[in-house]
Amino acid sequence: MRIDVPQGVLNIVDRLQAEGFDAYAVGGCIRDSILGKSPLDWDITTPALPSQIIEIFNDMRQIQVGSRHGTVAVKSDGQYYEITTYRIDGTYADGRRPDNVSFTLDLREDLQRRDFTINAMAYSPNTGLVDHFGGLADLRAGIVRCVGIAAERFAEDYLRILRAYRFAATLDFSLENDTRKAAINGRHNLEKIARERVGAELSKLFVSQSFGAIKTFLDDCADVIFPEFAVLRDVVQANPYHLYSAYEHSLEVLRHTPNTLYQRLCAIFHDTGKAHTKTTDQNGVDHFYNHAEISEKIASESLQHWCFDNATKAKVQNLVALHDKILKPEKQAVKRFLNKYNSELLRELLIFQRADNLAKSEKAFERLKVIDETVAILEEILTSKEPFSIKDLALTGKEVMEIMGLTEGPAVGEKLSELLAAVLKNPQLNTKEGLKKLL
C-alpha cells in the first residue's frame, strides 16, 4: 500500500533514517489517508530520544514544550510536525493522562498503547504500512474497535468512550461489540472528565451525517450525559398528533433535522419539559401545556453544564422556546416575528418545525403546508426588501422629532412604533412623504 506523504514529513523521515533511526507517520493521518481524506495533521514517531531529535534538527525551528513526554515539534517545508519517541504509558490515576511515560525501541509497544485499531497504524515509504492490530481490516469493515482489551483502554482514559462514539458517527462506522459493551459499562466515568472536553466531543459527534451512530450514543449514554432527555423514555404521548413516546419522537425529529449543532441539540431538548408538564384530560388525551418554557430552561442548564459556547446556547434556547409557535402564513404575522427576532432565527425555526411535524402522526402533517407557505412569505419579504423593523422606516427618529416638534423621550419611540404598524399593513407607505402625511 502506498500513501502520499507531505514533503515536510518526508524530509523529517529521511533525516532520521539517515541518522540511523526508523521513522513513521502514525495515527489519524494514516487512517484518513487510507479513507481517501486529507489529514489535518501529520504526526511522526521514532525510537530517537527527544534529546537526539533536538540535536538532529538543530538547524530547524523547534517547539520543545512536550519533550519531557517525548514530543518535539519541528518546522519542515513551512509547517510544524510533532515527532514523538516510541513510548509506553504508565498508570492513569486520573483517568485522563498517564502519570508517567517510558521510552522504548519497539514500535509495536508504542502502537499498542493507542486507543483504537484504526488509529494504531504507522507508515513509512521504505517499510510500507505497519498494522499489528488489524486497523486496516476494521477500516474496511467500518468498525471502531479498541486496541487490546476495551475495558482497559477506557479505564486508562475516560474520554476515549466519547471518542469511540464520535469516530463511529463521523466515519459512519459501528462500534465493535466488546468495545460498545465496555463503553456502556464505563459510561458513568464520563462525569469525571473536564466538562469542556465533553462538550467539545459532543459538538463533533452531533454534526455528523450518521443518525444511527448518534442514536446509538444516546441510547447508551444519555442517562449520564443528558439525563433530562433519557427520562423521556417513560413519557407516553396519548395524543392524536403523536405516534411515539417523547423519547422516540425526539429521536425521529433528530433523524429529520439537518446536521447542524443547533438543530441537533434542539431536537434533543425541545420536549424535555414534557416530563414535568404532562396532564391527561377526562377523555384520556395527554397534554403538555407550557412544556416549551420548561424545555428552554432545561436546555440552558445542560448546555451551560457541558460548557457549550454562548452563541450555541442562545440559538438553541430560542429554537426550543419557539418550537411550538406556528405562525399564520400572513405577511403581517411574519413581519411581526422578524421585527422581534430576525430572519436567520425564523429560517432555523421553520426548518426545525418541519422536522418536528414529520416525526408526528399524519394529523400533524397538515401543519407542513402552513410551514411551506410561511417559508415562501419569508423569502418574498426578504427578496423584495419589505420593511419589518423601525430601522427599515424611511424616516429616522431625529426626523420624527423635527416634524412633530418633540424632544428625546418615549413619545418618539411611540410615534415610530405607530409608523411601523402602518407600514407592516401597507409597505407602500414607507416613503418620506407617506410617513410625513401619517404623522
Short mmCIF file of C-alpha atoms in Angstrom, two decimals:
data_model
loop_
_atom_site.label_atom_id
_atom_site.label_comp_id
_atom_site.label_asym_id
_atom_site.label_seq_id
_atom_site.Cartn_x
_atom_site.Cartn_y
_atom_site.Cartn_z
CA MET A 1 0.00 0.00 0.00
CA ARG A 2 1.28 3.42 -0.97
CA ILE A 3 0.30 6.59 0.91
CA ASP A 4 1.06 10.10 -0.31
CA VAL A 5 3.07 11.77 2.43
CA PRO A 6 3.69 15.55 2.52
CA GLN A 7 7.18 16.70 1.60
CA GLY A 8 7.68 18.15 5.06
CA VAL A 9 7.09 14.72 6.62
CA LEU A 10 9.36 13.01 4.08
CA ASN A 11 12.14 15.48 4.94
CA ILE A 12 11.90 14.56 8.62
CA VAL A 13 11.66 10.81 7.99
CA ASP A 14 14.62 10.89 5.58
CA ARG A 15 16.83 12.79 8.01
CA LEU A 16 16.00 10.49 10.94
CA GLN A 17 16.70 7.44 8.80
CA ALA A 18 19.99 8.97 7.65
CA GLU A 19 20.94 9.22 11.32
CA GLY A 20 20.14 5.53 11.83
CA PHE A 21 16.65 5.81 13.31
CA ASP A 22 13.40 4.35 12.00
CA ALA A 23 10.63 6.90 11.49
CA TYR A 24 6.95 6.58 10.61
CA ALA A 25 3.92 8.75 10.03
CA VAL A 26 1.42 7.45 12.57
CA GLY A 27 -2.15 7.62 13.82
CA GLY A 28 -5.07 9.57 12.40
CA CYS A 29 -3.18 10.76 9.33
CA ILE A 30 -2.77 7.15 8.19
CA ARG A 31 -6.42 6.37 8.90
CA ASP A 32 -7.62 9.38 6.93
CA SER A 33 -5.23 8.75 4.04
CA ILE A 34 -6.50 5.19 3.64
CA LEU A 35 -10.08 6.53 3.69
CA GLY A 36 -9.19 8.97 0.92
CA LYS A 37 -9.44 12.04 3.15
CA SER A 38 -6.94 14.86 3.56
CA PRO A 39 -5.43 14.61 7.06
CA LEU A 40 -5.50 17.77 9.16
CA ASP A 41 -2.30 16.80 10.97
CA TRP A 42 0.65 14.51 10.34
CA ASP A 43 2.42 13.01 13.35
CA ILE A 44 5.73 11.17 13.25
CA THR A 45 7.06 8.52 15.62
CA THR A 46 10.64 7.30 16.03
CA PRO A 47 12.87 5.47 18.54
CA ALA A 48 15.15 8.54 18.70
CA LEU A 49 15.11 10.17 22.14
CA PRO A 50 13.92 13.77 22.49
CA SER A 51 17.47 14.99 23.07
CA GLN A 52 18.57 13.21 19.90
CA ILE A 53 15.65 14.68 17.92
CA ILE A 54 16.59 18.15 19.14
CA GLU A 55 20.21 17.63 18.06
CA ILE A 56 19.35 16.09 14.68
CA PHE A 57 17.12 19.04 13.78
CA ASN A 58 19.19 21.76 15.46
CA ASP A 59 19.23 23.76 12.23
CA MET A 60 15.41 23.90 12.07
CA ARG A 61 12.81 25.74 14.13
CA GLN A 62 11.57 23.66 17.08
CA ILE A 63 8.99 23.71 19.85
CA GLN A 64 10.22 21.62 22.78
CA VAL A 65 7.35 22.07 25.24
CA GLY A 66 6.39 18.38 25.04
CA SER A 67 9.90 16.97 25.09
CA ARG A 68 9.53 15.66 28.67
CA HIS A 69 6.89 13.26 27.35
CA GLY A 70 8.79 12.53 24.17
CA THR A 71 7.40 15.11 21.73
CA VAL A 72 9.29 17.76 19.80
CA ALA A 73 7.65 19.86 17.07
CA VAL A 74 9.89 20.62 14.10
CA LYS A 75 9.17 23.06 11.28
CA SER A 76 9.70 21.42 7.90
CA ASP A 77 8.67 22.76 4.50
CA GLY A 78 6.85 25.65 6.18
CA GLN A 79 4.81 23.61 8.67
CA TYR A 80 5.31 22.21 12.16
CA TYR A 81 5.16 18.44 12.65
CA GLU A 82 5.21 16.65 16.00
CA ILE A 83 7.89 13.97 16.38
CA THR A 84 7.31 11.62 19.31
CA THR A 85 9.63 8.98 20.70
CA TYR A 86 8.22 5.44 20.87
CA ARG A 87 6.81 5.23 24.36
CA ILE A 88 4.92 3.13 26.88
CA ASP A 89 2.35 4.90 29.04
CA GLY A 90 2.40 4.36 32.79
CA THR A 91 -0.67 4.17 35.03
CA TYR A 92 -3.60 6.56 34.57
CA ALA A 93 -4.53 7.62 38.10
CA ASP A 94 -6.84 10.42 36.95
CA GLY A 95 -8.49 8.50 34.10
CA ARG A 96 -7.25 11.04 31.60
CA ARG A 97 -3.44 11.22 31.27
CA PRO A 98 -0.63 8.79 32.10
CA ASP A 99 1.20 9.53 35.35
CA ASN A 100 4.47 8.86 33.57
CA VAL A 101 5.85 7.54 30.29
CA SER A 102 8.88 5.42 29.47
CA PHE A 103 10.62 5.24 26.13
CA THR A 104 11.00 2.07 24.11
CA LEU A 105 12.75 0.90 20.95
CA ASP A 106 9.77 -1.25 19.90
CA LEU A 107 7.23 0.32 17.53
CA ARG A 108 4.65 -2.33 18.42
CA GLU A 109 4.75 -1.31 22.09
CA ASP A 110 4.11 2.28 21.07
CA LEU A 111 1.18 1.36 18.82
CA GLN A 112 -0.50 -0.89 21.37
CA ARG A 113 -0.93 1.98 23.85
CA ARG A 114 -3.20 3.80 21.38
CA ASP A 115 -6.98 3.91 21.63
CA PHE A 116 -8.45 2.25 18.53
CA THR A 117 -7.06 -0.08 15.89
CA ILE A 118 -7.85 2.40 13.13
CA ASN A 119 -5.58 4.91 14.91
CA ALA A 120 -2.79 2.43 15.62
CA MET A 121 -1.24 2.13 12.17
CA ALA A 122 2.10 3.54 11.02
CA TYR A 123 3.61 4.11 7.59
CA SER A 124 6.92 4.95 6.01
CA PRO A 125 7.77 4.93 2.29
CA ASN A 126 10.54 2.37 2.88
CA THR A 127 8.66 -0.07 5.14
CA GLY A 128 5.10 0.47 3.97
CA LEU A 129 2.11 0.04 6.28
CA VAL A 130 2.67 -1.32 9.80
CA ASP A 131 -0.60 -2.69 11.16
CA HIS A 132 -0.17 -5.03 14.15
CA PHE A 133 -3.76 -4.82 15.40
CA GLY A 134 -5.99 -5.15 12.35
CA GLY A 135 -6.71 -1.47 11.78
CA LEU A 136 -6.88 -1.84 8.01
CA ALA A 137 -9.41 -4.68 8.26
CA ASP A 138 -11.52 -2.65 10.69
CA LEU A 139 -11.44 0.34 8.36
CA ARG A 140 -12.67 -1.83 5.52
CA ALA A 141 -15.36 -3.36 7.73
CA GLY A 142 -16.45 0.02 9.11
CA ILE A 143 -15.73 -0.88 12.74
CA VAL A 144 -14.37 1.09 15.70
CA ARG A 145 -12.50 -1.38 17.92
CA CYS A 146 -10.23 -0.76 20.89
CA VAL A 147 -6.64 -1.91 20.76
CA GLY A 148 -6.41 -4.86 23.14
CA ILE A 149 -8.98 -5.10 25.95
CA ALA A 150 -11.58 -2.36 25.57
CA ALA A 151 -12.34 -2.02 29.29
CA GLU A 152 -8.63 -1.39 29.97
CA ARG A 153 -8.36 1.24 27.24
CA PHE A 154 -11.41 3.09 28.58
CA ALA A 155 -10.22 2.83 32.19
CA GLU A 156 -6.95 4.48 31.17
CA ASP A 157 -8.65 7.47 29.57
CA TYR A 158 -12.38 8.00 30.10
CA LEU A 159 -12.59 10.44 27.19
CA ARG A 160 -11.94 7.50 24.86
CA ILE A 161 -15.54 6.42 25.47
CA LEU A 162 -16.82 9.58 23.85
CA ARG A 163 -14.17 9.39 21.15
CA ALA A 164 -15.36 5.90 20.24
CA TYR A 165 -18.89 7.15 19.59
CA ARG A 166 -17.58 10.27 17.86
CA PHE A 167 -15.41 8.26 15.45
CA ALA A 168 -18.34 5.93 14.76
CA ALA A 169 -20.52 8.94 13.97
CA THR A 170 -18.08 10.98 11.89
CA LEU A 171 -16.90 7.93 9.91
CA ASP A 172 -20.36 6.33 9.76
CA PHE A 173 -18.93 3.20 11.41
CA SER A 174 -20.34 0.94 14.10
CA LEU A 175 -18.82 0.04 17.46
CA GLU A 176 -17.39 -3.46 17.74
CA ASN A 177 -19.45 -5.46 20.29
CA ASP A 178 -16.88 -5.67 23.10
CA THR A 179 -15.96 -2.03 22.60
CA ARG A 180 -19.59 -0.97 22.89
CA LYS A 181 -20.19 -3.13 25.97
CA ALA A 182 -17.13 -1.64 27.67
CA ALA A 183 -18.29 1.89 26.75
CA ILE A 184 -21.72 1.25 28.26
CA ASN A 185 -20.23 -0.26 31.40
CA GLY A 186 -17.83 2.66 31.82
CA ARG A 187 -20.19 5.48 30.84
CA HIS A 188 -20.55 6.84 34.39
CA ASN A 189 -16.86 7.75 34.28
CA LEU A 190 -17.77 10.43 31.74
CA GLU A 191 -18.92 12.52 34.70
CA LYS A 192 -15.29 12.66 35.87
CA ILE A 193 -13.96 14.29 32.70
CA ALA A 194 -13.44 18.04 32.37
CA ARG A 195 -16.80 19.29 31.15
CA GLU A 196 -15.39 21.44 28.36
CA ARG A 197 -13.74 18.33 26.88
CA VAL A 198 -17.09 16.54 26.90
CA GLY A 199 -18.79 19.50 25.23
CA ALA A 200 -16.11 19.61 22.53
CA GLU A 201 -16.58 15.91 21.72
CA LEU A 202 -20.37 16.23 21.68
CA SER A 203 -20.13 19.18 19.28
CA LYS A 204 -18.21 17.00 16.82
CA LEU A 205 -20.43 13.97 17.30
CA PHE A 206 -23.78 15.71 16.76
CA VAL A 207 -22.87 17.36 13.45
CA SER A 208 -22.06 14.04 11.77
CA GLN A 209 -24.18 12.63 8.96
CA SER A 210 -24.72 9.31 10.75
CA PHE A 211 -28.06 9.38 12.58
CA GLY A 212 -27.60 5.71 13.51
CA ALA A 213 -24.35 6.35 15.38
CA ILE A 214 -25.81 9.36 17.20
CA LYS A 215 -28.84 7.30 18.22
CA THR A 216 -26.56 4.55 19.50
CA PHE A 217 -24.70 7.06 21.63
CA LEU A 218 -27.91 8.49 23.08
CA ASP A 219 -29.37 5.04 23.73
CA ASP A 220 -26.16 4.03 25.52
CA CYS A 221 -25.10 7.18 27.37
CA ALA A 222 -27.96 9.70 27.57
CA ASP A 223 -28.65 8.77 31.19
CA VAL A 224 -25.22 10.17 32.08
CA ILE A 225 -24.75 12.97 29.54
CA PHE A 226 -28.36 14.17 29.13
CA PRO A 227 -30.43 12.58 31.93
CA GLU A 228 -33.18 15.15 31.24
CA PHE A 229 -33.54 13.59 27.81
CA ALA A 230 -33.21 9.97 28.96
CA VAL A 231 -36.27 10.25 31.25
CA LEU A 232 -38.44 10.91 28.19
CA ARG A 233 -38.37 7.14 27.56
CA ASP A 234 -41.12 6.88 30.18
CA VAL A 235 -43.22 9.74 28.82
CA VAL A 236 -46.06 8.23 26.78
CA GLN A 237 -47.90 10.65 24.47
CA ALA A 238 -51.52 9.56 24.15
CA ASN A 239 -52.42 12.35 21.77
CA PRO A 240 -53.82 12.32 18.21
CA TYR A 241 -50.80 14.29 16.97
CA HIS A 242 -48.30 11.73 18.23
CA LEU A 243 -47.23 8.16 17.43
CA TYR A 244 -44.27 7.74 19.77
CA SER A 245 -43.08 8.27 23.31
CA ALA A 246 -41.45 11.65 23.86
CA TYR A 247 -38.03 9.97 23.64
CA GLU A 248 -38.76 8.14 20.38
CA HIS A 249 -40.37 11.26 18.92
CA SER A 250 -37.28 13.33 19.73
CA LEU A 251 -35.06 10.78 18.01
CA GLU A 252 -37.29 10.89 14.94
CA VAL A 253 -37.05 14.68 14.95
CA LEU A 254 -33.27 14.35 15.10
CA ARG A 255 -33.41 11.99 12.13
CA HIS A 256 -35.17 14.68 10.07
CA THR A 257 -33.02 17.66 11.09
CA PRO A 258 -30.03 18.85 9.06
CA ASN A 259 -26.67 18.06 10.63
CA THR A 260 -26.08 21.41 12.31
CA LEU A 261 -25.32 21.63 16.01
CA TYR A 262 -28.26 23.98 16.70
CA GLN A 263 -30.82 21.73 15.04
CA ARG A 264 -29.49 18.53 16.59
CA LEU A 265 -29.38 19.96 20.13
CA CYS A 266 -32.84 21.44 19.69
CA ALA A 267 -34.14 18.00 18.69
CA ILE A 268 -32.72 16.56 21.90
CA PHE A 269 -34.03 19.27 24.24
CA HIS A 270 -37.22 20.61 22.67
CA ASP A 271 -39.55 18.23 24.54
CA THR A 272 -37.59 17.64 27.74
CA GLY A 273 -40.15 19.75 29.59
CA LYS A 274 -42.82 17.15 28.84
CA ALA A 275 -41.55 15.00 31.70
CA HIS A 276 -42.67 17.80 34.05
CA THR A 277 -45.86 19.09 32.40
CA LYS A 278 -47.87 16.04 31.41
CA THR A 279 -51.60 16.06 32.20
CA THR A 280 -54.37 13.75 31.00
CA ASP A 281 -57.88 15.02 30.37
CA GLN A 282 -61.17 13.21 31.01
CA ASN A 283 -61.03 11.66 27.54
CA GLY A 284 -57.63 10.11 28.18
CA VAL A 285 -55.78 12.57 25.95
CA ASP A 286 -52.35 13.71 27.15
CA HIS A 287 -51.42 17.39 27.13
CA PHE A 288 -48.12 19.17 27.83
CA TYR A 289 -49.03 22.79 28.41
CA ASN A 290 -46.09 25.23 28.59
CA HIS A 291 -43.58 22.45 28.07
CA ALA A 292 -41.52 24.64 25.72
CA GLU A 293 -40.79 27.10 28.53
CA ILE A 294 -39.59 24.31 30.83
CA SER A 295 -37.61 22.73 27.98
CA GLU A 296 -35.79 26.01 27.34
CA LYS A 297 -34.70 26.18 30.97
CA ILE A 298 -33.52 22.57 30.90
CA ALA A 299 -31.57 23.18 27.67
CA SER A 300 -29.95 26.27 29.14
CA GLU A 301 -28.79 24.45 32.27
CA SER A 302 -27.50 21.39 30.43
CA LEU A 303 -25.63 23.33 27.74
CA GLN A 304 -24.10 25.52 30.45
CA HIS A 305 -23.05 22.41 32.37
CA TRP A 306 -21.24 20.96 29.36
CA CYS A 307 -19.57 24.29 28.51
CA PHE A 308 -21.13 24.92 25.11
CA ASP A 309 -20.34 28.40 23.79
CA ASN A 310 -22.75 31.30 24.37
CA ALA A 311 -23.79 31.60 20.71
CA THR A 312 -24.82 27.93 20.62
CA LYS A 313 -26.69 28.21 23.91
CA ALA A 314 -28.60 31.32 22.82
CA LYS A 315 -29.65 29.88 19.48
CA VAL A 316 -30.73 26.52 20.90
CA GLN A 317 -32.67 28.20 23.70
CA ASN A 318 -34.54 30.39 21.20
CA LEU A 319 -35.38 27.44 18.97
CA VAL A 320 -36.56 25.34 21.91
CA ALA A 321 -38.67 28.17 23.34
CA LEU A 322 -40.34 28.89 20.00
CA HIS A 323 -40.59 25.40 18.51
CA ASP A 324 -44.36 25.15 19.12
CA LYS A 325 -45.12 28.64 17.82
CA ILE A 326 -46.82 28.16 14.46
CA LEU A 327 -47.03 31.47 12.60
CA LYS A 328 -50.02 32.33 10.46
CA PRO A 329 -48.90 32.30 6.83
CA GLU A 330 -49.58 36.02 6.52
CA LYS A 331 -47.14 38.83 5.83
CA GLN A 332 -48.05 40.83 8.92
CA ALA A 333 -47.51 37.87 11.22
CA VAL A 334 -44.17 37.04 9.62
CA LYS A 335 -43.05 40.68 9.77
CA ARG A 336 -44.01 40.96 13.44
CA PHE A 337 -41.81 37.93 14.13
CA LEU A 338 -38.96 39.39 12.10
CA ASN A 339 -39.27 42.67 13.98
CA LYS A 340 -38.99 40.89 17.32
CA TYR A 341 -36.32 38.37 16.29
CA ASN A 342 -34.53 38.06 12.94
CA SER A 343 -34.69 36.25 9.62
CA GLU A 344 -31.94 33.75 10.49
CA LEU A 345 -33.82 32.55 13.57
CA LEU A 346 -37.08 32.27 11.64
CA ARG A 347 -35.41 30.20 8.92
CA GLU A 348 -33.93 27.85 11.55
CA LEU A 349 -37.27 27.66 13.34
CA LEU A 350 -39.19 26.71 10.18
CA ILE A 351 -36.59 24.06 9.36
CA PHE A 352 -36.97 22.62 12.83
CA GLN A 353 -40.76 22.75 12.80
CA ARG A 354 -40.78 20.76 9.58
CA ALA A 355 -38.64 18.05 11.24
CA ASP A 356 -40.80 18.17 14.39
CA ASN A 357 -44.04 17.61 12.49
CA LEU A 358 -42.59 14.91 10.24
CA ALA A 359 -41.93 12.97 13.46
CA LYS A 360 -45.59 13.01 14.50
CA SER A 361 -48.77 11.35 13.25
CA GLU A 362 -50.37 12.12 9.90
CA LYS A 363 -52.69 14.55 11.68
CA ALA A 364 -49.69 16.83 12.20
CA PHE A 365 -48.77 16.74 8.52
CA GLU A 366 -51.41 19.41 7.81
CA ARG A 367 -49.03 21.85 9.53
CA LEU A 368 -46.39 21.18 6.90
CA LYS A 369 -48.40 23.14 4.33
CA VAL A 370 -48.57 26.12 6.71
CA ILE A 371 -44.82 25.93 7.25
CA ASP A 372 -44.17 25.84 3.49
CA GLU A 373 -46.42 28.87 2.97
CA THR A 374 -44.61 30.75 5.73
CA VAL A 375 -41.24 29.95 4.14
CA ALA A 376 -42.48 31.36 0.82
CA ILE A 377 -43.72 34.55 2.51
CA LEU A 378 -40.43 34.98 4.36
CA GLU A 379 -38.41 34.71 1.16
CA GLU A 380 -40.75 37.14 -0.62
CA ILE A 381 -40.33 39.71 2.17
CA LEU A 382 -36.55 39.38 2.15
CA THR A 383 -36.24 39.38 -1.65
CA SER A 384 -38.40 42.48 -2.08
CA LYS A 385 -36.75 44.12 0.96
CA GLU A 386 -40.09 44.94 2.54
CA PRO A 387 -39.73 46.85 5.86
CA PHE A 388 -40.33 44.95 9.08
CA SER A 389 -38.45 46.92 11.75
CA ILE A 390 -38.09 50.54 12.86
CA LYS A 391 -34.63 50.74 11.30
CA ASP A 392 -36.28 49.99 7.91
CA LEU A 393 -38.53 53.09 8.10
CA ALA A 394 -37.93 55.89 5.60
CA LEU A 395 -37.88 58.40 8.48
CA THR A 396 -35.39 58.42 11.32
CA GLY A 397 -36.14 59.21 14.92
CA LYS A 398 -34.45 62.59 14.53
CA GLU A 399 -36.67 63.44 11.57
CA VAL A 400 -39.78 62.46 13.53
CA MET A 401 -38.67 64.79 16.35
CA GLU A 402 -38.27 67.69 13.91
CA ILE A 403 -41.61 67.11 12.18
CA MET A 404 -43.57 66.66 15.42
CA GLY A 405 -41.66 69.23 17.48
CA LEU A 406 -40.68 66.57 20.03
CA THR A 407 -37.68 66.28 22.29
CA GLU A 408 -35.96 63.00 23.02
CA GLY A 409 -38.14 60.65 25.05
CA PRO A 410 -40.64 57.79 24.89
CA ALA A 411 -43.01 59.78 22.66
CA VAL A 412 -40.55 59.44 19.76
CA GLY A 413 -40.47 55.67 20.13
CA GLU A 414 -44.25 55.56 20.29
CA LYS A 415 -44.56 57.52 17.03
CA LEU A 416 -42.01 55.24 15.32
CA SER A 417 -43.95 52.18 16.51
CA GLU A 418 -47.18 53.66 15.10
CA LEU A 419 -45.47 54.27 11.76
CA LEU A 420 -44.12 50.71 11.71
CA ALA A 421 -47.57 49.28 12.45
CA ALA A 422 -48.97 51.16 9.48
CA VAL A 423 -46.10 50.14 7.20
CA LEU A 424 -46.48 46.48 8.18
CA LYS A 425 -50.02 46.63 6.83
CA ASN A 426 -49.11 48.67 3.76
CA PRO A 427 -45.41 48.68 2.73
CA GLN A 428 -46.11 51.33 0.05
CA LEU A 429 -46.50 53.93 2.80
CA ASN A 430 -42.78 53.63 3.60
CA THR A 431 -41.62 56.80 1.88
CA LYS A 432 -40.62 60.08 3.49
CA GLU A 433 -43.71 61.83 2.12
CA GLY A 434 -46.01 58.96 3.04
CA LEU A 435 -44.75 58.81 6.63
CA LYS A 436 -44.86 62.61 6.97
CA LYS A 437 -48.53 62.55 5.99
CA LEU A 438 -49.20 59.83 8.56
CA LEU A 439 -47.52 61.92 11.26
#
